[in-house]
PDB file of C-alpha atoms in Angstrom:
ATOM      1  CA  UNK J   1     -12.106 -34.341  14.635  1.00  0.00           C
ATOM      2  CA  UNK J   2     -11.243 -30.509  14.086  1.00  0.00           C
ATOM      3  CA  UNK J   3     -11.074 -28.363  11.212  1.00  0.00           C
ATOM      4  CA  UNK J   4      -7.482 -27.042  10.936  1.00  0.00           C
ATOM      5  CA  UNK J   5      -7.533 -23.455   8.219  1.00  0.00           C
ATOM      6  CA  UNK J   6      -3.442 -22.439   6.970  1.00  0.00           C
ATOM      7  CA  UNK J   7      -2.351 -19.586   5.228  1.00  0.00           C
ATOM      8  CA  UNK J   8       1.158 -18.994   3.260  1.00  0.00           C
ATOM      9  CA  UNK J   9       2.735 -15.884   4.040  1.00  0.00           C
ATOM     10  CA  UNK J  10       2.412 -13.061   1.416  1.00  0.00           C
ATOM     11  CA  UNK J  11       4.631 -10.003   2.819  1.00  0.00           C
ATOM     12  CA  UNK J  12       3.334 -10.526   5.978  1.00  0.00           C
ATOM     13  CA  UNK J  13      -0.597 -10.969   5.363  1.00  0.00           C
ATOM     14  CA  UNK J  14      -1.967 -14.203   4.968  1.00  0.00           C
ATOM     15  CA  UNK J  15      -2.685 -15.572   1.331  1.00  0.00           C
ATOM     16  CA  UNK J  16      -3.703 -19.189  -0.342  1.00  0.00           C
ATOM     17  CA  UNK J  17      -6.199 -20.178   2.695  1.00  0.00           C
ATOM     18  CA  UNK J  18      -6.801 -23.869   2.520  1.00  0.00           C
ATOM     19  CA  UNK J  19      -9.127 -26.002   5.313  1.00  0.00           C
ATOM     20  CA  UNK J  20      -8.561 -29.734   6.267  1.00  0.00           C
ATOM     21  CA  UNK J  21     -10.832 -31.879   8.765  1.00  0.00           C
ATOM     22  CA  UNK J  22      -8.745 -34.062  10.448  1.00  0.00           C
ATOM     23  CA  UNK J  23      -9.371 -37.680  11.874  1.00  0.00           C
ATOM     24  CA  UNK J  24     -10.743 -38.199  15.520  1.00  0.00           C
ATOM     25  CA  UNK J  25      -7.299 -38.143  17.210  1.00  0.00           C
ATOM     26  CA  UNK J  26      -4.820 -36.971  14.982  1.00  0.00           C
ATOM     27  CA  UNK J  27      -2.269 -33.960  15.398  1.00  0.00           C
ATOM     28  CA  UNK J  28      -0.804 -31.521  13.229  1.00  0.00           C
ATOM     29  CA  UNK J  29       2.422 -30.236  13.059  1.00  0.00           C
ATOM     30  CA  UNK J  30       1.861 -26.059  11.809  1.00  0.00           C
ATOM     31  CA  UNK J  31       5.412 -25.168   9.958  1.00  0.00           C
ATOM     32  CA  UNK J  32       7.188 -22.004  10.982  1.00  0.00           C
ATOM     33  CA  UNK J  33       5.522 -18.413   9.311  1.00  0.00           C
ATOM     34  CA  UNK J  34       2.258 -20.319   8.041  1.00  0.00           C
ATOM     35  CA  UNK J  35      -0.537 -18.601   9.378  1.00  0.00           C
ATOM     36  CA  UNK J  36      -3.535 -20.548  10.770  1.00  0.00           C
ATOM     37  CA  UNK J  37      -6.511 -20.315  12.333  1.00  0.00           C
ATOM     38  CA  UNK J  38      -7.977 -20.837  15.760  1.00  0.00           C
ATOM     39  CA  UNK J  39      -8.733 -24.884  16.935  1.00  0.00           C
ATOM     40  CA  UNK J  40     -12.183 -25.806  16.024  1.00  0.00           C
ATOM     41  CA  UNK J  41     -13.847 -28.970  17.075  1.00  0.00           C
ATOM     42  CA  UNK J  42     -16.000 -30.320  15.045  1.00  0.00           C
ATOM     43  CA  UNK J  43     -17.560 -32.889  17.940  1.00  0.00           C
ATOM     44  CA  UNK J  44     -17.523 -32.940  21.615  1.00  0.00           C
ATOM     45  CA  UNK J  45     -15.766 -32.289  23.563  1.00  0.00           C
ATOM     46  CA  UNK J  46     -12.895 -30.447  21.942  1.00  0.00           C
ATOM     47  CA  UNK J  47      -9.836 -30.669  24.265  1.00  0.00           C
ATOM     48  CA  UNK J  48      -6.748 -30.354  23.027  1.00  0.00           C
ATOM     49  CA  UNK J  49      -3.186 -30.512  24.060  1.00  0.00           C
ATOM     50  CA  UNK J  50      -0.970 -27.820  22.312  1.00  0.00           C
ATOM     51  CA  UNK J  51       2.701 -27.755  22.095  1.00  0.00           C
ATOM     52  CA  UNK J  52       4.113 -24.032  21.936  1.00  0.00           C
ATOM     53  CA  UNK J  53       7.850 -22.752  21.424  1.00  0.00           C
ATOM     54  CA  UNK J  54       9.346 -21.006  23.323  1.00  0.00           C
ATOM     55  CA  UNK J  55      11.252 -17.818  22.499  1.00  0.00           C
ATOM     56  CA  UNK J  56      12.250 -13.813  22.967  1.00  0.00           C
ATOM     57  CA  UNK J  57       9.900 -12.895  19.755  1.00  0.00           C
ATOM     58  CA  UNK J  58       6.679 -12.306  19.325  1.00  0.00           C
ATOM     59  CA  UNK J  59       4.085 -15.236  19.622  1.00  0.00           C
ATOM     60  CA  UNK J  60       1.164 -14.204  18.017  1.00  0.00           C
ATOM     61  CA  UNK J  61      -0.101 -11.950  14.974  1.00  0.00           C
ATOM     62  CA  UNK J  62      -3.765 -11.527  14.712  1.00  0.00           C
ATOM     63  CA  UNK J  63      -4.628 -10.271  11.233  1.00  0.00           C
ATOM     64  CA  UNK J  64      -8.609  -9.177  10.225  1.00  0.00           C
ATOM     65  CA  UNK J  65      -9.564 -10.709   6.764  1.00  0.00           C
ATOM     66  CA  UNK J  66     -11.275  -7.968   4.357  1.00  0.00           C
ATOM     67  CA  UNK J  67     -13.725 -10.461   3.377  1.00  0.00           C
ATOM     68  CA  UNK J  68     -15.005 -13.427   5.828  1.00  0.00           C
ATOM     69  CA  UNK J  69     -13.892 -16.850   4.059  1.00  0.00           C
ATOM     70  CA  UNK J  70     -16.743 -19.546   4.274  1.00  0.00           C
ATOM     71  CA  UNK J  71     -15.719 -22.536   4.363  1.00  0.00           C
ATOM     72  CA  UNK J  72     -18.065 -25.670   3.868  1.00  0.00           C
ATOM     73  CA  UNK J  73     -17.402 -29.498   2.956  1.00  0.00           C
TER      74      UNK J  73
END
């Protein structure tokens, strides 16, 4: 299992943060302009397999939260 963390887009700054665990095996699908988090594993030994698109655009937008989001369950 990993814990998966999305974000809608708000003008270009992540907004509406919501966390799932997922099942031992499962994939997600992330849509188009939701921003997300990095892969965490939740149980050794955390590989995973990650399909990327491929494109002339940029691939990747980092963005700083003001405030650290905890995140428990």
């Amino acid at each position: 299992p990993f814990l998966v963390t999305v974000a809608s887009d708000d003008d270009g700054q992540p907004s509406e943060v919501r966390a799932f665990r997922t099942a031992p095996g499962q994939g997600v699908n992330i849509l188009r302009n939701t921003w997300h988090g990095v892969l965490t594993p939740l149980a050794g030994p955390g590989l995973f397999t990650v399909v990327d698109r491929i494109g002339t655009t940029p691939n990747l937008e980092e963005f700083r939260l003001a405030v650290p989001l905890l995140i428990t369950g």
